[in-house]
Short mmCIF file of C-alpha atoms in Angstrom, two decimals:
data_model
loop_
_atom_site.label_atom_id
_atom_site.label_comp_id
_atom_site.label_asym_id
_atom_site.label_seq_id
_atom_site.Cartn_x
_atom_site.Cartn_y
_atom_site.Cartn_z
CA MET A 1 -20.89 7.23 15.13
CA ALA A 2 -22.21 6.23 18.53
CA ARG A 3 -20.88 9.25 20.45
CA PRO A 4 -20.46 12.89 19.35
CA LEU A 5 -17.00 14.22 18.60
CA THR A 6 -15.35 17.31 20.01
CA GLN A 7 -14.39 20.00 17.52
CA ARG A 8 -10.73 18.95 17.53
CA GLN A 9 -11.65 15.30 17.08
CA GLN A 10 -13.93 16.27 14.20
CA ASN A 11 -11.10 18.21 12.58
CA VAL A 12 -8.80 15.18 12.80
CA TYR A 13 -11.54 12.89 11.48
CA ASP A 14 -12.26 15.23 8.55
CA PHE A 15 -8.54 15.35 7.68
CA ILE A 16 -8.37 11.53 7.68
CA VAL A 17 -11.40 11.29 5.39
CA LYS A 18 -10.04 13.98 3.05
CA THR A 19 -6.62 12.30 2.83
CA MET A 20 -8.14 8.90 2.06
CA GLN A 21 -10.39 10.38 -0.61
CA GLU A 22 -7.57 12.29 -2.31
CA LEU A 23 -4.66 9.83 -1.94
CA GLY A 24 -6.36 6.49 -1.43
CA TYR A 25 -4.66 5.78 1.91
CA PRO A 26 -4.81 7.26 5.44
CA PRO A 27 -2.33 9.79 6.89
CA THR A 28 0.43 9.03 9.38
CA ARG A 29 0.49 10.51 12.89
CA ALA A 30 3.21 12.93 11.77
CA GLU A 31 1.10 14.10 8.82
CA ILE A 32 -1.91 14.62 11.10
CA SER A 33 0.25 16.58 13.54
CA ARG A 34 1.56 18.88 10.80
CA ALA A 35 -1.90 19.47 9.37
CA MET A 36 -3.42 20.21 12.78
CA GLY A 37 -0.48 22.28 14.02
CA TYR A 38 0.45 19.93 16.87
CA ARG A 39 3.99 20.00 18.25
CA SER A 40 4.20 16.23 18.65
CA PRO A 41 2.70 13.13 16.99
CA ASN A 42 1.65 12.12 20.51
CA ALA A 43 -1.15 14.68 20.33
CA ALA A 44 -2.40 13.08 17.12
CA GLU A 45 -2.18 9.64 18.76
CA GLU A 46 -4.37 10.82 21.65
CA HIS A 47 -7.05 12.09 19.26
CA LEU A 48 -6.90 8.87 17.23
CA ARG A 49 -7.43 6.80 20.37
CA ALA A 50 -10.38 8.99 21.31
CA LEU A 51 -11.85 8.59 17.82
CA GLU A 52 -11.44 4.83 18.10
CA ARG A 53 -13.17 4.73 21.50
CA LYS A 54 -16.09 6.62 19.98
CA GLY A 55 -16.32 4.24 17.03
CA ALA A 56 -15.35 6.81 14.40
CA ILE A 57 -12.23 4.94 13.23
CA ARG A 58 -10.61 1.53 13.61
CA MET A 59 -6.91 1.30 14.43
CA ILE A 60 -4.64 -1.45 13.08
CA SER A 61 -1.47 -1.97 15.09
CA GLY A 62 1.96 -2.42 13.56
CA THR A 63 1.65 0.06 10.69
CA SER A 64 2.07 3.84 10.45
CA ARG A 65 -1.07 4.23 8.32
CA GLY A 66 -3.21 1.72 10.20
CA ILE A 67 -6.43 3.73 10.23
CA ARG A 68 -9.71 2.43 8.83
CA LEU A 69 -13.17 4.00 8.62
CA PRO A 70 -15.87 1.59 9.87
CA ALA A 71 -18.54 3.51 7.93
CA GLN A 72 -16.76 2.81 4.64
CA GLU A 73 -16.07 -0.81 5.59
CA ALA A 74 -19.71 -1.42 6.43
CA GLU A 75 -20.77 0.11 3.12
CA ALA A 76 -18.30 -2.08 1.24
CA GLU A 77 -19.59 -5.23 2.98
CA THR A 78 -23.13 -4.54 1.79
CA GLU A 79 -22.09 -4.21 -1.84
CA GLU A 80 -21.56 -7.08 -4.24
CA ALA A 81 -17.89 -7.92 -4.72
CA PRO A 82 -16.51 -5.92 -7.71
CA ALA A 83 -15.43 -8.87 -9.84
CA ARG A 84 -14.42 -6.67 -12.79
CA GLN A 85 -12.39 -4.23 -10.73
CA LEU A 86 -8.90 -4.39 -9.28
CA PRO A 87 -8.26 -4.05 -5.53
CA ILE A 88 -5.83 -1.30 -4.58
CA ILE A 89 -3.42 -2.46 -1.89
CA GLY A 90 -2.18 0.30 0.38
CA GLU A 91 -0.09 -0.32 3.47
CA VAL A 92 0.86 -4.00 3.93
CA ALA A 93 1.00 -5.15 7.54
CA ALA A 94 4.07 -7.16 8.51
CA GLY A 95 3.72 -10.89 8.05
CA SER A 96 0.19 -10.89 6.62
CA PRO A 97 -1.00 -11.91 3.12
CA ILE A 98 -0.75 -9.09 0.63
CA LEU A 99 -4.39 -9.52 -0.45
CA ALA A 100 -5.77 -9.58 3.09
CA ALA A 101 -9.04 -7.64 3.33
CA GLU A 102 -7.60 -5.03 5.68
CA HIS A 103 -4.98 -4.05 3.08
CA ILE A 104 -7.53 -3.16 0.38
CA ASP A 105 -8.06 0.59 0.36
CA ARG A 106 -10.57 0.65 -2.50
CA TYR A 107 -11.16 -0.71 -6.01
CA CYS A 108 -10.09 0.67 -9.38
CA PRO A 109 -12.64 0.41 -12.23
CA LEU A 110 -10.25 -1.36 -14.59
CA PRO A 111 -10.80 -4.98 -15.68
CA PRO A 112 -7.94 -7.41 -14.92
CA GLU A 113 -7.59 -8.09 -18.67
CA TYR A 114 -6.55 -4.49 -19.31
CA PHE A 115 -3.01 -5.68 -18.56
CA THR A 116 -1.06 -8.58 -20.11
CA PRO A 117 -0.78 -10.92 -18.37
CA ARG A 118 -3.92 -10.05 -16.44
CA ALA A 119 -3.47 -8.11 -13.22
CA ASP A 120 -4.69 -9.43 -9.88
CA TYR A 121 -4.25 -6.25 -7.86
CA LEU A 122 -2.77 -2.76 -7.83
CA LEU A 123 -0.03 -1.95 -5.33
CA ARG A 124 0.51 1.67 -4.30
CA VAL A 125 4.20 2.50 -4.70
CA ARG A 126 6.18 3.90 -1.78
CA GLY A 127 9.48 5.73 -2.28
CA LEU A 128 11.61 6.44 -5.33
CA SER A 129 13.78 3.33 -5.64
CA MET A 130 12.34 2.58 -9.12
CA LYS A 131 12.07 6.14 -10.43
CA GLU A 132 14.50 5.69 -13.35
CA ILE A 133 12.03 3.38 -15.11
CA GLY A 134 9.08 5.64 -14.37
CA ILE A 135 7.66 3.96 -11.27
CA LEU A 136 7.18 6.86 -8.88
CA GLU A 137 5.91 7.59 -5.39
CA GLY A 138 2.12 7.27 -5.32
CA ASP A 139 1.84 5.34 -8.60
CA LEU A 140 -0.19 2.15 -8.77
CA LEU A 141 1.77 -0.89 -9.95
CA ALA A 142 -0.40 -3.51 -11.64
CA VAL A 143 0.68 -6.94 -10.37
CA HIS A 144 0.10 -10.42 -11.80
CA ARG A 145 0.25 -12.98 -8.99
CA THR A 146 2.88 -15.63 -9.71
CA ASP A 147 6.01 -17.07 -8.17
CA ARG A 148 7.50 -17.88 -11.57
CA VAL A 149 9.81 -15.07 -12.57
CA ARG A 150 12.58 -14.49 -15.13
CA ASN A 151 15.70 -12.42 -14.82
CA GLY A 152 15.07 -8.79 -15.62
CA GLN A 153 11.41 -8.73 -14.61
CA ILE A 154 9.99 -6.24 -12.10
CA VAL A 155 8.81 -8.19 -9.07
CA VAL A 156 6.95 -7.65 -5.83
CA ALA A 157 9.13 -9.51 -3.34
CA ARG A 158 8.64 -10.28 0.33
CA LEU A 159 11.75 -10.36 2.51
CA GLU A 160 10.61 -11.63 5.90
CA ASP A 161 8.08 -8.91 6.87
CA GLU A 162 8.99 -6.34 4.20
CA VAL A 163 7.38 -6.07 0.75
CA THR A 164 9.44 -4.33 -1.93
CA VAL A 165 9.35 -3.64 -5.69
CA LYS A 166 12.63 -4.32 -7.50
CA ARG A 167 14.15 -5.80 -10.67
CA PHE A 168 14.89 -9.53 -10.30
CA GLN A 169 18.23 -11.14 -11.09
CA ARG A 170 19.20 -14.67 -10.12
CA LYS A 171 22.40 -16.67 -10.52
CA GLY A 172 22.39 -20.03 -8.78
CA HIS A 173 21.50 -19.58 -5.11
CA GLN A 174 22.12 -15.83 -5.29
CA VAL A 175 19.27 -13.40 -6.00
CA THR A 176 19.86 -9.69 -6.50
CA LEU A 177 16.94 -7.29 -6.18
CA VAL A 178 18.03 -4.25 -8.14
CA ALA A 179 16.72 -0.73 -7.56
CA GLU A 180 16.31 1.55 -10.57
CA ASN A 181 17.81 4.48 -8.73
CA ALA A 182 21.55 5.02 -8.23
CA ASP A 183 20.91 6.20 -4.67
CA PHE A 184 19.73 2.73 -3.61
CA ALA A 185 22.04 -0.26 -3.16
CA PRO A 186 20.90 -3.64 -4.51
CA ILE A 187 19.50 -6.19 -2.07
CA GLU A 188 21.46 -9.45 -2.04
CA VAL A 189 19.63 -12.64 -1.06
CA ASP A 190 21.21 -16.06 -0.58
CA LEU A 191 18.39 -18.56 -1.08
CA ARG A 192 20.20 -21.17 0.99
CA HIS A 193 19.41 -19.31 4.20
CA ASP A 194 17.65 -15.99 3.42
CA PRO A 195 13.83 -15.96 3.15
CA LEU A 196 12.44 -14.67 -0.14
CA GLU A 197 8.91 -14.94 -1.52
CA ILE A 198 7.81 -13.59 -4.89
CA GLU A 199 4.31 -12.11 -4.63
CA GLY A 200 4.01 -11.33 -8.35
CA ILE A 201 5.40 -9.47 -11.34
CA GLY A 202 4.72 -5.91 -12.43
CA VAL A 203 2.64 -5.72 -15.62
CA GLY A 204 1.84 -2.01 -15.84
CA VAL A 205 1.70 1.33 -14.04
CA ILE A 206 -1.11 3.78 -13.36
CA ARG A 207 0.50 7.17 -13.05
CA GLY A 208 -0.15 8.77 -9.68
CA GLY A 209 -3.14 6.50 -9.10
CA ASN A 210 -5.28 8.79 -11.25
CA GLY A 211 -6.40 6.24 -13.82
CA GLN A 212 -3.87 7.05 -16.56
CA ALA A 213 -2.57 3.57 -17.29
CA LEU A 214 0.84 2.90 -18.79
CA SER A 215 1.10 -0.65 -20.13
#
């Protein structure tokens, strides 16, 4: 870091590092505020901006978890690309490719061939819309990149700027993306005028991102 941090800035920085090490993705402003005892996320935002000015972090606009650590990025750039490991995709910025470099939080030491068909990346699951088939918050979904999908398969779908995991059903021009949770309504897509892009199909789950794979 080019400039020294104040004690409060150091506390925020340490919390960011700890969260990324334990969960694999950075905290939100609200999570930082709760951890630091701030009354408003605005206080966390001010510290984040100060950390960015001092070169301790890099901010990515348009996402609630858009915090990167330049020290880790520089270290990753000096290492040989992990060809036998799977990239873990954290927060996906609106409108950008799912495998963009800024979306890769880290790599998992599992070969792509561990899954059938082979996995191309691991996507960290948000929410509980697929909980009834055992895909839970914080799990890693192994994804095989393809746009060829059959009815009943679990897909990673992009709807305009949103990426979601759902069960795929198609009849003619009508696609239904079905949640495996009774609390969530299905998403109806008319292919004649609604944008839909299939990013891949789910081929396995790593429970809680801790390396326990479920094929």
